[in-house]
XYZ file of C-alpha atoms in Angstrom:
698
model
C -70.551 -115.423 -56.044
C -69.477 -118.832 -55.452
C -69.185 -120.290 -52.062
C -65.786 -122.360 -51.835
C -63.485 -122.651 -54.231
C -59.649 -124.839 -53.983
C -58.598 -122.244 -57.320
C -59.019 -119.249 -58.409
C -62.594 -119.295 -61.317
C -65.278 -121.941 -61.028
C -65.159 -124.800 -63.909
C -67.876 -127.466 -63.290
C -66.782 -131.150 -61.675
C -64.904 -133.624 -64.634
C -66.735 -136.554 -65.980
C -65.425 -138.927 -63.916
C -66.066 -141.493 -67.736
C -64.192 -139.003 -69.300
C -61.887 -142.062 -71.495
C -59.171 -141.885 -74.070
C -58.077 -138.336 -75.806
C -54.359 -138.130 -75.009
C -53.091 -136.768 -77.863
C -56.299 -134.175 -78.707
C -55.506 -133.123 -74.871
C -51.767 -132.200 -75.941
C -53.207 -130.685 -78.896
C -54.928 -127.946 -77.079
C -52.790 -128.389 -73.689
C -50.661 -126.932 -76.294
C -52.736 -125.082 -78.577
C -53.521 -122.567 -74.797
C -50.350 -121.870 -74.177
C -49.576 -120.299 -77.680
C -52.865 -118.925 -78.876
C -55.501 -116.676 -77.322
C -58.489 -117.737 -79.069
C -58.441 -121.410 -78.701
C -62.009 -123.039 -81.212
C -63.000 -126.890 -80.259
C -65.187 -127.996 -83.220
C -66.648 -130.545 -83.937
C -70.027 -133.075 -84.639
C -72.950 -133.113 -81.699
C -71.912 -135.530 -79.323
C -67.703 -136.357 -80.139
C -66.835 -135.234 -77.156
C -66.162 -131.618 -77.206
C -67.749 -130.166 -74.070
C -65.598 -132.980 -71.714
C -62.019 -132.409 -73.888
C -62.573 -128.413 -72.838
C -63.951 -129.255 -69.067
C -60.912 -132.008 -69.322
C -58.043 -129.506 -70.520
C -59.488 -126.221 -68.767
C -58.909 -128.123 -65.113
C -55.565 -129.162 -66.471
C -54.687 -125.228 -68.026
C -56.318 -123.935 -64.635
C -53.121 -123.226 -62.919
C -50.943 -121.209 -65.992
C -53.986 -118.237 -65.124
C -54.094 -116.505 -61.692
C -57.057 -114.527 -62.216
C -59.017 -118.012 -62.632
C -60.864 -120.360 -65.694
C -64.363 -119.525 -65.527
C -66.975 -121.435 -67.516
C -69.732 -120.422 -69.453
C -73.117 -123.084 -70.767
C -74.623 -121.333 -73.837
C -77.017 -124.180 -74.930
C -78.975 -122.605 -72.152
C -79.542 -119.092 -74.767
C -82.184 -118.850 -77.162
C -80.549 -115.802 -78.791
C -78.370 -113.283 -78.192
C -80.082 -110.648 -75.823
C -78.682 -111.725 -73.252
C -75.048 -113.165 -73.977
C -73.404 -111.111 -72.254
C -74.853 -110.409 -68.741
C -74.641 -114.800 -69.126
C -70.081 -114.333 -69.286
C -70.366 -111.681 -66.703
C -72.146 -113.516 -64.811
C -70.326 -117.307 -64.793
C -67.254 -114.847 -64.394
C -68.183 -113.511 -61.401
C -68.945 -109.835 -62.362
C -71.868 -109.489 -60.693
C -73.399 -106.991 -63.607
C -74.391 -104.212 -61.558
C -73.530 -101.530 -63.939
C -76.141 -99.908 -66.894
C -76.634 -100.703 -69.545
C -76.195 -103.467 -72.240
C -73.170 -103.083 -73.951
C -70.204 -105.480 -73.210
C -67.967 -101.872 -71.485
C -68.386 -103.684 -67.936
C -67.331 -106.803 -68.995
C -64.140 -105.888 -70.878
C -63.537 -103.656 -67.634
C -64.364 -105.998 -65.235
C -61.481 -108.464 -66.896
C -58.970 -105.299 -68.636
C -56.394 -106.368 -65.866
C -56.947 -110.093 -65.503
C -55.344 -113.480 -66.786
C -57.279 -115.717 -67.075
C -59.275 -118.543 -69.462
C -62.719 -117.842 -69.889
C -64.302 -121.210 -71.403
C -67.321 -120.738 -73.877
C -69.382 -124.074 -74.529
C -71.697 -124.930 -77.048
C -71.384 -121.595 -79.253
C -72.218 -122.930 -82.550
C -75.846 -121.106 -82.055
C -74.711 -117.913 -81.597
C -71.104 -117.471 -83.428
C -71.405 -114.562 -85.356
C -72.986 -112.378 -81.710
C -70.331 -114.764 -80.336
C -67.186 -113.980 -82.405
C -68.087 -110.018 -82.298
C -67.911 -110.846 -78.199
C -64.969 -112.235 -78.110
C -62.839 -110.194 -80.388
C -64.003 -107.040 -78.090
C -62.654 -109.001 -74.919
C -59.840 -109.932 -76.849
C -58.787 -106.330 -77.927
C -59.860 -105.285 -74.198
C -58.443 -107.457 -71.968
C -54.313 -108.432 -72.984
C -54.181 -112.148 -70.513
C -57.252 -113.357 -71.485
C -57.735 -116.632 -73.136
C -60.409 -117.880 -74.902
C -61.273 -121.619 -75.297
C -64.498 -122.128 -76.867
C -65.818 -124.757 -77.927
C -68.431 -124.898 -81.540
C -69.635 -127.032 -84.341
C -68.446 -123.965 -86.254
C -64.782 -122.080 -85.717
C -65.948 -118.551 -84.483
C -64.234 -116.607 -87.786
C -62.058 -114.451 -85.194
C -58.925 -113.289 -86.124
C -56.041 -115.558 -84.871
C -58.699 -118.819 -83.547
C -56.486 -121.766 -84.107
C -58.897 -124.633 -84.802
C -59.281 -127.943 -82.872
C -61.007 -129.811 -85.376
C -62.227 -133.129 -82.875
C -63.084 -136.466 -84.271
C -64.646 -139.634 -82.646
C -62.753 -141.735 -80.408
C -61.059 -144.723 -82.857
C -64.127 -147.341 -83.306
C -61.131 -150.166 -83.681
C -59.814 -148.795 -81.097
C -58.621 -149.334 -76.609
C -60.408 -145.725 -75.818
C -63.301 -146.698 -77.154
C -64.036 -150.369 -76.039
C -62.713 -148.102 -72.432
C -65.589 -145.667 -73.359
C -68.230 -147.989 -73.931
C -67.271 -150.499 -71.222
C -67.230 -148.250 -68.715
C -71.051 -146.662 -69.869
C -72.143 -149.887 -69.395
C -70.590 -151.598 -66.310
C -69.412 -154.769 -68.572
C -65.616 -155.742 -68.878
C -66.400 -156.909 -71.956
C -63.435 -158.827 -74.561
C -62.255 -156.883 -77.939
C -63.602 -159.435 -79.654
C -66.941 -159.375 -79.850
C -70.285 -157.514 -79.853
C -68.933 -154.938 -78.244
C -66.144 -154.360 -80.544
C -68.475 -154.750 -83.655
C -70.692 -151.822 -81.805
C -67.937 -149.618 -81.134
C -67.143 -149.780 -84.765
C -70.940 -149.689 -85.516
C -71.254 -146.529 -84.179
C -67.671 -145.332 -85.487
C -66.234 -144.447 -81.875
C -68.747 -141.451 -81.559
C -68.860 -140.622 -77.155
C -72.412 -139.834 -77.084
C -73.317 -142.892 -79.070
C -71.932 -145.390 -77.560
C -73.098 -144.195 -73.618
C -77.072 -145.257 -75.620
C -75.221 -148.029 -76.646
C -74.372 -148.674 -73.290
C -78.265 -148.141 -71.733
C -79.720 -150.995 -74.005
C -76.163 -152.891 -73.060
C -77.485 -152.519 -69.521
C -81.527 -153.318 -70.647
C -80.426 -155.972 -72.805
C -76.998 -157.591 -73.641
C -74.369 -156.166 -76.218
C -75.264 -159.558 -78.917
C -78.348 -158.236 -78.773
C -77.909 -154.278 -78.991
C -75.366 -155.118 -81.757
C -78.053 -156.937 -83.456
C -80.700 -154.035 -83.076
C -77.610 -151.525 -84.434
C -77.041 -153.714 -87.481
C -80.338 -153.530 -88.413
C -80.820 -150.058 -87.494
C -77.662 -148.512 -89.528
C -77.916 -150.796 -92.560
C -81.201 -149.289 -93.246
C -81.695 -146.929 -96.037
C -81.510 -142.811 -95.126
C -84.972 -142.997 -94.956
C -85.915 -145.651 -92.188
C -83.421 -143.394 -89.449
C -84.889 -141.497 -88.008
C -83.479 -138.142 -89.651
C -85.208 -136.375 -88.218
C -82.300 -133.655 -87.789
C -81.233 -133.860 -91.150
C -81.471 -130.842 -93.141
C -81.948 -130.046 -96.082
C -79.469 -127.343 -96.118
C -76.588 -128.952 -96.257
C -75.092 -132.586 -96.309
C -74.029 -133.873 -93.436
C -71.004 -136.147 -92.678
C -71.957 -139.588 -92.310
C -70.535 -139.762 -88.562
C -73.800 -137.437 -87.680
C -76.348 -139.580 -90.116
C -74.620 -142.654 -87.921
C -75.360 -140.473 -84.546
C -79.011 -139.878 -85.158
C -79.754 -143.226 -86.122
C -78.051 -144.078 -82.862
C -79.992 -141.274 -81.558
C -83.584 -142.579 -83.108
C -82.412 -146.124 -82.392
C -82.863 -145.432 -78.671
C -85.941 -143.529 -79.494
C -87.393 -146.185 -81.031
C -86.840 -148.427 -77.877
C -88.429 -146.227 -75.742
C -92.197 -147.068 -74.982
C -94.887 -144.878 -76.292
C -95.224 -143.336 -73.301
C -91.149 -142.250 -72.776
C -91.035 -141.079 -76.150
C -94.015 -138.578 -75.751
C -92.011 -136.873 -72.733
C -89.446 -137.285 -74.442
C -90.533 -134.561 -76.263
C -91.890 -132.405 -73.998
C -89.285 -132.716 -72.057
C -87.500 -131.005 -74.908
C -88.755 -127.737 -74.089
C -86.546 -127.118 -70.486
C -83.743 -125.627 -71.415
C -81.793 -125.839 -67.501
C -82.101 -129.052 -65.429
C -84.994 -129.773 -63.755
C -87.299 -132.178 -61.234
C -90.155 -134.216 -60.690
C -92.247 -131.943 -59.584
C -91.917 -129.454 -62.547
C -90.969 -132.491 -65.216
C -94.779 -133.875 -63.920
C -96.237 -129.544 -64.425
C -95.489 -128.709 -67.317
C -95.398 -132.662 -69.292
C -98.578 -133.763 -68.356
C -101.327 -134.668 -70.313
C -102.954 -137.613 -72.094
C -101.469 -140.414 -70.656
C -98.998 -138.817 -69.170
C -100.030 -138.258 -65.708
C -98.521 -138.525 -62.354
C -98.543 -142.036 -61.541
C -97.638 -142.635 -65.446
C -94.626 -140.333 -65.488
C -92.540 -141.024 -62.746
C -92.280 -144.472 -64.856
C -91.759 -143.014 -67.255
C -88.388 -140.873 -66.850
C -87.133 -143.208 -64.887
C -86.980 -145.337 -68.570
C -85.762 -142.454 -70.116
C -82.778 -142.290 -66.893
C -81.829 -145.780 -67.279
C -81.277 -145.519 -71.251
C -79.312 -142.368 -70.804
C -82.322 -140.039 -72.653
C -81.886 -138.175 -69.613
C -79.096 -137.089 -67.026
C -79.295 -139.579 -63.383
C -80.476 -136.445 -60.452
C -77.932 -134.813 -58.810
C -77.462 -134.843 -55.564
C -80.709 -131.523 -55.653
C -82.571 -133.887 -57.565
C -82.233 -132.099 -61.055
C -82.350 -133.726 -63.602
C -81.365 -132.610 -67.967
C -80.543 -133.966 -71.307
C -77.656 -133.244 -73.230
C -78.014 -130.990 -76.043
C -78.317 -132.861 -79.225
C -81.195 -135.314 -77.257
C -83.061 -131.806 -76.367
C -83.162 -131.166 -80.115
C -83.941 -134.103 -81.224
C -86.774 -134.485 -78.422
C -88.163 -130.783 -80.754
C -87.796 -132.349 -83.360
C -91.024 -134.819 -82.395
C -92.727 -131.609 -80.051
C -92.764 -130.205 -83.383
C -94.248 -133.176 -85.811
C -97.075 -133.652 -82.782
C -98.266 -130.778 -82.949
C -97.823 -129.529 -79.211
C -95.201 -127.454 -79.186
C -96.856 -123.941 -79.213
C -99.196 -125.683 -75.944
C -96.272 -127.442 -73.864
C -94.169 -124.030 -74.595
C -97.291 -121.703 -73.082
C -97.917 -124.796 -70.412
C -94.025 -124.534 -69.657
C -94.738 -120.516 -69.274
C -97.306 -120.733 -67.492
C -95.767 -123.599 -64.710
C -92.160 -120.730 -64.498
C -95.086 -118.046 -63.945
C -96.785 -119.658 -61.064
C -93.741 -120.880 -59.973
C -92.560 -116.682 -59.320
C -96.078 -115.936 -57.853
C -95.179 -118.752 -54.852
C -91.657 -117.418 -54.613
C -92.336 -114.144 -54.347
C -95.467 -114.880 -51.956
C -93.048 -116.426 -49.793
C -90.389 -114.280 -49.336
C -91.612 -112.643 -46.422
C -91.390 -115.241 -44.139
C -89.177 -118.528 -42.963
C -89.960 -120.409 -47.060
C -88.076 -117.411 -47.929
C -84.173 -118.474 -47.857
C -86.141 -121.354 -49.986
C -87.210 -119.869 -53.133
C -84.780 -117.345 -53.224
C -82.708 -120.721 -53.952
C -85.291 -121.978 -55.776
C -85.264 -119.327 -57.885
C -81.551 -119.219 -58.952
C -81.506 -122.858 -59.557
C -84.806 -122.455 -62.157
C -82.922 -119.457 -63.124
C -82.789 -120.744 -66.861
C -86.697 -121.589 -67.226
C -87.788 -117.964 -65.840
C -85.621 -116.384 -68.723
C -87.197 -118.972 -71.505
C -90.722 -118.892 -69.683
C -90.150 -114.826 -69.734
C -89.698 -114.440 -73.082
C -92.258 -117.012 -74.040
C -94.341 -114.206 -72.463
C -93.258 -111.438 -73.842
C -94.153 -112.311 -77.036
C -96.767 -114.480 -76.699
C -98.529 -112.583 -73.205
C -97.348 -109.342 -71.393
C -99.242 -109.275 -69.059
C -98.908 -112.774 -68.376
C -94.467 -112.028 -68.672
C -95.328 -108.092 -66.670
C -96.352 -110.328 -63.815
C -93.407 -113.020 -64.247
C -90.822 -110.804 -64.384
C -92.230 -108.514 -61.392
C -92.415 -110.815 -58.827
C -88.805 -112.629 -59.309
C -86.697 -109.166 -60.313
C -86.617 -107.962 -56.811
C -84.594 -112.053 -55.804
C -82.693 -111.887 -59.697
C -80.705 -107.818 -58.059
C -80.159 -109.563 -54.710
C -78.388 -112.180 -57.037
C -76.687 -109.459 -59.612
C -78.760 -109.691 -61.874
C -79.334 -106.404 -62.484
C -79.249 -106.868 -66.243
C -81.013 -109.167 -66.379
C -83.795 -107.734 -63.957
C -83.936 -104.216 -65.691
C -83.782 -106.227 -69.081
C -87.379 -108.390 -68.320
C -88.888 -105.451 -66.949
C -88.755 -102.743 -68.882
C -90.223 -104.731 -72.168
C -92.669 -105.849 -70.010
C -93.585 -102.098 -69.151
C -92.676 -101.096 -72.474
C -94.713 -105.001 -74.269
C -98.040 -104.677 -71.103
C -100.877 -103.305 -71.243
C -101.465 -104.468 -68.156
C -102.460 -101.203 -64.640
C -102.826 -101.471 -61.132
C -101.098 -104.766 -58.774
C -98.757 -106.420 -61.559
C -97.312 -102.729 -62.978
C -96.560 -100.867 -59.004
C -95.020 -104.340 -58.673
C -93.075 -103.537 -61.576
C -91.815 -100.376 -61.076
C -90.781 -101.120 -57.956
C -88.266 -103.385 -58.529
C -87.509 -101.999 -62.127
C -86.757 -98.861 -59.558
C -84.639 -100.690 -56.994
C -82.890 -102.409 -60.186
C -81.539 -98.658 -60.822
C -80.725 -97.458 -57.206
C -77.739 -100.090 -57.387
C -76.992 -99.541 -60.471
C -76.517 -96.292 -59.704
C -78.883 -94.939 -62.111
C -80.039 -92.652 -59.702
C -81.956 -89.874 -62.253
C -84.011 -92.195 -64.345
C -84.675 -94.503 -60.543
C -86.440 -90.999 -59.809
C -88.813 -91.365 -62.687
C -89.882 -94.770 -61.749
C -90.399 -93.697 -58.310
C -92.455 -90.958 -59.206
C -94.474 -93.481 -61.574
C -94.667 -95.991 -58.972
C -95.973 -94.685 -56.376
C -99.020 -93.127 -58.535
C -99.771 -96.265 -60.331
C -100.033 -97.426 -56.515
C -101.918 -94.944 -55.504
C -104.703 -95.857 -58.932
C -104.272 -99.625 -57.996
C -105.634 -98.463 -54.061
C -107.317 -96.006 -54.251
C -108.957 -96.400 -57.717
C -109.694 -99.600 -58.984
C -112.641 -100.886 -57.786
C -111.658 -103.465 -56.347
C -107.936 -102.013 -54.161
C -105.112 -104.346 -54.002
C -105.127 -105.148 -50.931
C -105.710 -101.737 -48.776
C -108.913 -99.352 -46.909
C -110.467 -96.899 -48.971
C -108.639 -94.221 -46.284
C -105.718 -96.341 -45.948
C -102.203 -96.978 -47.973
C -101.600 -100.931 -48.517
C -98.212 -103.071 -49.076
C -97.951 -101.527 -52.909
C -98.015 -98.026 -51.714
C -96.146 -99.425 -49.014
C -93.670 -100.731 -51.350
C -93.287 -96.763 -53.413
C -92.555 -94.783 -49.898
C -89.492 -97.888 -49.775
C -88.057 -97.190 -52.710
C -88.736 -93.042 -52.854
C -86.932 -93.327 -49.185
C -84.602 -95.882 -50.716
C -83.270 -93.266 -53.116
C -83.459 -90.606 -51.331
C -80.664 -92.327 -48.892
C -78.701 -93.869 -51.815
C -78.430 -89.716 -52.997
C -78.111 -88.019 -49.109
C -81.462 -87.085 -48.351
C -81.939 -88.817 -45.291
C -84.166 -86.157 -44.196
C -86.550 -86.486 -47.320
C -86.551 -90.469 -46.506
C -87.548 -90.152 -43.133
C -90.272 -88.225 -44.501
C -91.586 -90.110 -47.079
C -91.488 -93.375 -45.122
C -92.699 -91.959 -41.983
C -95.921 -90.056 -43.522
C -96.923 -93.687 -45.005
C -96.857 -95.767 -42.167
C -97.966 -93.887 -39.673
C -101.041 -93.511 -42.136
C -101.028 -97.762 -42.534
C -102.809 -100.270 -40.447
C -100.603 -102.916 -39.179
C -96.818 -103.383 -38.286
C -93.775 -104.533 -39.254
C -94.131 -107.914 -39.621
C -97.339 -107.885 -41.294
C -95.951 -107.691 -44.259
C -92.799 -108.018 -46.806
C -93.425 -104.196 -48.046
C -94.384 -102.625 -43.639
C -90.877 -104.324 -43.475
C -89.704 -102.335 -46.137
C -90.545 -99.255 -45.006
C -89.238 -99.689 -41.188
C -85.795 -100.231 -42.705
C -85.197 -97.547 -44.301
C -86.664 -95.282 -42.020
C -84.199 -97.041 -39.184
C -81.079 -96.611 -42.349
C -83.060 -92.300 -42.222
C -82.508 -92.424 -38.201
C -78.621 -93.448 -38.901
C -78.096 -90.425 -41.294
C -79.908 -88.115 -39.857
C -77.262 -89.073 -36.124
C -80.598 -90.304 -33.847
C -78.425 -92.849 -33.380
C -79.615 -94.373 -30.051
C -82.855 -94.080 -31.928
C -81.916 -96.049 -35.096
C -79.691 -98.764 -32.435
C -82.878 -99.496 -30.474
C -85.275 -99.848 -33.331
C -82.810 -101.418 -35.389
C -82.846 -104.640 -32.547
C -86.473 -104.648 -32.484
C -86.661 -105.331 -36.698
C -83.913 -108.301 -35.393
C -85.333 -109.200 -32.958
C -88.452 -109.859 -35.766
C -87.031 -111.174 -38.452
C -85.622 -113.315 -36.213
C -88.637 -115.164 -35.552
C -90.012 -114.588 -38.731
C -86.556 -116.429 -40.074
C -86.296 -113.847 -42.131
C -83.392 -113.209 -43.770
C -82.791 -109.874 -46.406
C -83.954 -107.295 -44.200
C -81.541 -109.135 -41.035
C -78.906 -109.367 -43.223
C -79.138 -105.414 -44.389
C -79.848 -104.717 -39.721
C -76.774 -106.480 -40.054
C -75.176 -103.271 -41.480
C -77.035 -100.482 -40.079
C -76.460 -102.089 -36.258
C -72.563 -102.054 -37.618
C -72.454 -98.657 -39.594
C -74.545 -97.425 -35.733
C -71.512 -98.799 -34.067
C -68.492 -96.927 -35.526
C -70.599 -93.621 -35.510
C -70.977 -94.481 -31.401
C -67.163 -94.851 -31.852
C -67.951 -98.661 -30.746
C -65.959 -100.654 -33.428
C -65.598 -104.103 -31.490
C -70.363 -103.987 -31.794
C -69.401 -102.154 -34.938
C -67.198 -105.656 -35.905
C -69.887 -108.606 -34.603
C -72.860 -106.711 -36.454
C -70.544 -106.767 -39.706
C -69.778 -110.009 -39.589
C -72.672 -111.217 -39.348
C -73.946 -109.904 -42.299
C -71.292 -111.300 -44.279
C -73.064 -114.450 -43.287
C -76.403 -113.554 -44.171
C -74.712 -111.573 -47.706
C -72.578 -115.028 -48.699
C -75.903 -117.018 -47.456
C -77.504 -115.555 -50.239
C -75.061 -114.891 -52.683
C -75.065 -110.622 -53.167
C -71.950 -109.658 -53.800
C -72.569 -105.983 -53.013
C -73.636 -107.086 -49.618
C -70.245 -108.754 -48.796
C -68.744 -106.302 -50.817
C -70.602 -103.086 -48.275
C -69.723 -105.256 -45.586
C -66.110 -106.394 -46.267
C -67.090 -102.028 -46.080
C -68.102 -101.736 -42.730
C -65.685 -104.950 -41.108
C -62.435 -102.767 -43.029
C -63.356 -99.355 -41.481
C -64.400 -101.452 -37.783
C -61.002 -102.865 -37.482
C -59.156 -100.205 -38.580
C -61.515 -98.146 -35.845
C -59.820 -100.888 -32.848
C -56.440 -100.013 -34.506
C -56.366 -103.338 -36.779
C -53.551 -102.383 -39.025
C -52.659 -105.995 -40.580
C -56.645 -106.694 -40.756
C -57.970 -103.578 -41.511
C -55.477 -103.620 -44.748
C -56.263 -106.994 -45.495
C -59.874 -107.236 -45.477
C -59.730 -103.872 -47.810
C -58.083 -105.197 -50.510
C -61.024 -108.457 -49.894
C -63.389 -105.738 -50.254
C -61.343 -104.183 -53.496
C -61.958 -107.527 -55.029
C -65.608 -107.851 -54.268
C -66.470 -104.108 -55.507
C -64.230 -104.822 -59.224
C -66.492 -108.178 -59.109
C -69.895 -106.068 -59.317
C -68.071 -103.349 -61.778
C -68.727 -100.866 -59.817
C -66.332 -98.484 -57.697
C -66.432 -98.374 -53.827
C -69.897 -97.038 -52.941
C -72.086 -96.927 -50.309
C -74.313 -94.598 -47.608
C -72.124 -91.658 -46.936
C -71.269 -91.124 -44.146
C -69.760 -94.634 -43.717
C -67.210 -93.779 -46.556
C -66.272 -90.781 -44.941
C -65.319 -93.096 -41.674
C -63.668 -95.043 -43.783
C -61.331 -92.555 -45.600
C -60.824 -90.903 -42.138
C -59.826 -94.382 -39.895
C -57.724 -96.135 -43.290
C -55.977 -93.194 -43.033
C -55.165 -93.495 -39.905
C -54.338 -97.713 -39.545
C -52.212 -96.065 -43.123
C -49.827 -93.982 -40.956
C -49.790 -96.200 -38.067
C -48.482 -99.655 -39.589
C -46.327 -97.693 -42.893
C -47.552 -96.696 -46.008
C -45.453 -99.897 -47.823
C -46.552 -101.956 -44.850
C -49.812 -101.787 -45.667
C -50.710 -101.638 -49.113
C -48.508 -105.236 -49.317
C -51.469 -106.444 -47.211
C -53.480 -105.219 -48.973
C -52.455 -106.643 -53.405
C -52.432 -109.573 -51.546
C -55.704 -109.517 -50.841
C -56.404 -108.455 -54.261
C -54.960 -111.045 -55.863
C -55.666 -113.649 -54.097
C -58.774 -115.686 -53.755
C -61.727 -113.661 -52.622
C -63.574 -116.116 -51.163
C -59.761 -117.248 -48.950
C -60.329 -113.338 -48.099
C -63.688 -113.497 -47.044
C -62.980 -116.631 -44.597
C -60.180 -114.342 -43.188
C -62.406 -111.898 -42.691
C -65.844 -113.429 -40.682
C -62.678 -115.568 -38.507
C -62.679 -112.710 -35.757
C -59.915 -112.138 -32.916
C -57.929 -114.677 -32.320
C -57.594 -116.445 -35.235
C -54.763 -117.150 -38.015
């Protein structure tokens, strides 16, 4: 879920360095108006992504349901293709299974533009997915970038050539990148011609111009490009095909930048190629240190790569990234050094450690920070998991068990389930690591509505927890006569499953039994807090409202002291529900809005959908029919983003239907439907903003 958006959808910000391409931009725009699949093809570094992004921004207003961007460069294989595309269109991926059915359903009635950037390494699976989506969604248009066409029926291909080398656009790009107003005649013009107008090559040259001056760069390029092919650092050449000359020029330009780098910069360039997503200095230091690269020398080497445009400058969060073409070049060098496996293992170990720290910090004041850290490093956590699944399944189980709950909270249920199920099959580890992974898998299955397999996993989790805490020589944090956190979490899972299947008595019994036997209070661990949360919901379901409210308020105060966000948000939902059941819609509205603020901070679309439902019910109970219709329509939009029909606790569903029928009658069916549909088809974020304003605001 995105916090803000001026138009429906999500596109990255445009690169301010976009130059020229007026004719090509008009061709892409015209093609999008006539064809449902448009693919921009061309060699690496020619500017396909920039052109597609500019065209998507120009075309966005033509698509009522928005323009959405998917960067496929972060994927190594096709296994998570559907999940990544689903996430990019704000389908929170709560549907079970691994097919594209949920994505097809999400897009079926929409008119939107889907941009798939960097398809070349996944051309065949992309083609299959695009064909399926186009068949299921008549209002869908796809804009793809790839080094070769996808080969889908009806595809319109636009081949992108470099900028005209002797034309004004190539020189303008060089001027802008170098920050210098060169004359058309002279070294700058010669550089443009020698680099054949390839944008990425010109950017690399501009970086060297800032360091050495245009004349020196012109002379060096002359010696490099006039050299025999074997002397051009032609490391990306593939023996199975003949590359066009301009691609050799790009490789030569990258190789020239490589040659101009210091030995430490070249070593760092190679090692940084293991990162698939953005990286910060701390991660680069942890993964790439070794030999002459250490904490003292690595920052300077990184600064050098930034100055030469090999690595992008840090964003506002301090994260760098490398373009795919440059990363591929570094990976080739890494292979040649014989370090590829070693650095990949170090990368996996680093992100496994990050995952474990995130889990450790979940209970307390650093929860939100680590939640956002896990989200920011999602691509490399996935890369590390894939590596460990091949090389060390026990470590893979540890990694995915540490982050799967955060992934599920973020809506990445399919990825969490996929990683957990694979690791559980491949790993033979027992004890805490397996029990924790089973717990995370059980929560994921419950959130997907897969209650039968969730029951089996819940029982396995309980058995594994008992084995870890009682059978193993060194128990997992419990005394021999007392249940520990693993047993507490197993009970919380069983209670959650009972609650969602309408069995509050069973939920109360299972968590009550374990809590009564365990030492310590709710603040002692995340597992204890989760058990107490389940008990509060169970008491609500049993109609013991005063007791449930009192316990919830005590727990909420405790969460505020801990600065704990996830449980606090769930408690606001429970307090809103209790207010409704007690006939106090005003109090229910206050708690519902507090829950929505929390879920928005967590980026949890399912939580937003649940919160909007309870707020709409409270507004309807208070007789605010128009506001209830508006909030309910926004809630439906968020439910659709989860890929699931409306659901929630059984008691809330009954109240929602009851009060909605009342306000439909009071303001009239036509008026209710008009407001509902306007909210449903508008920007979900705008609807959420309206819901959060409260009474007395327009």
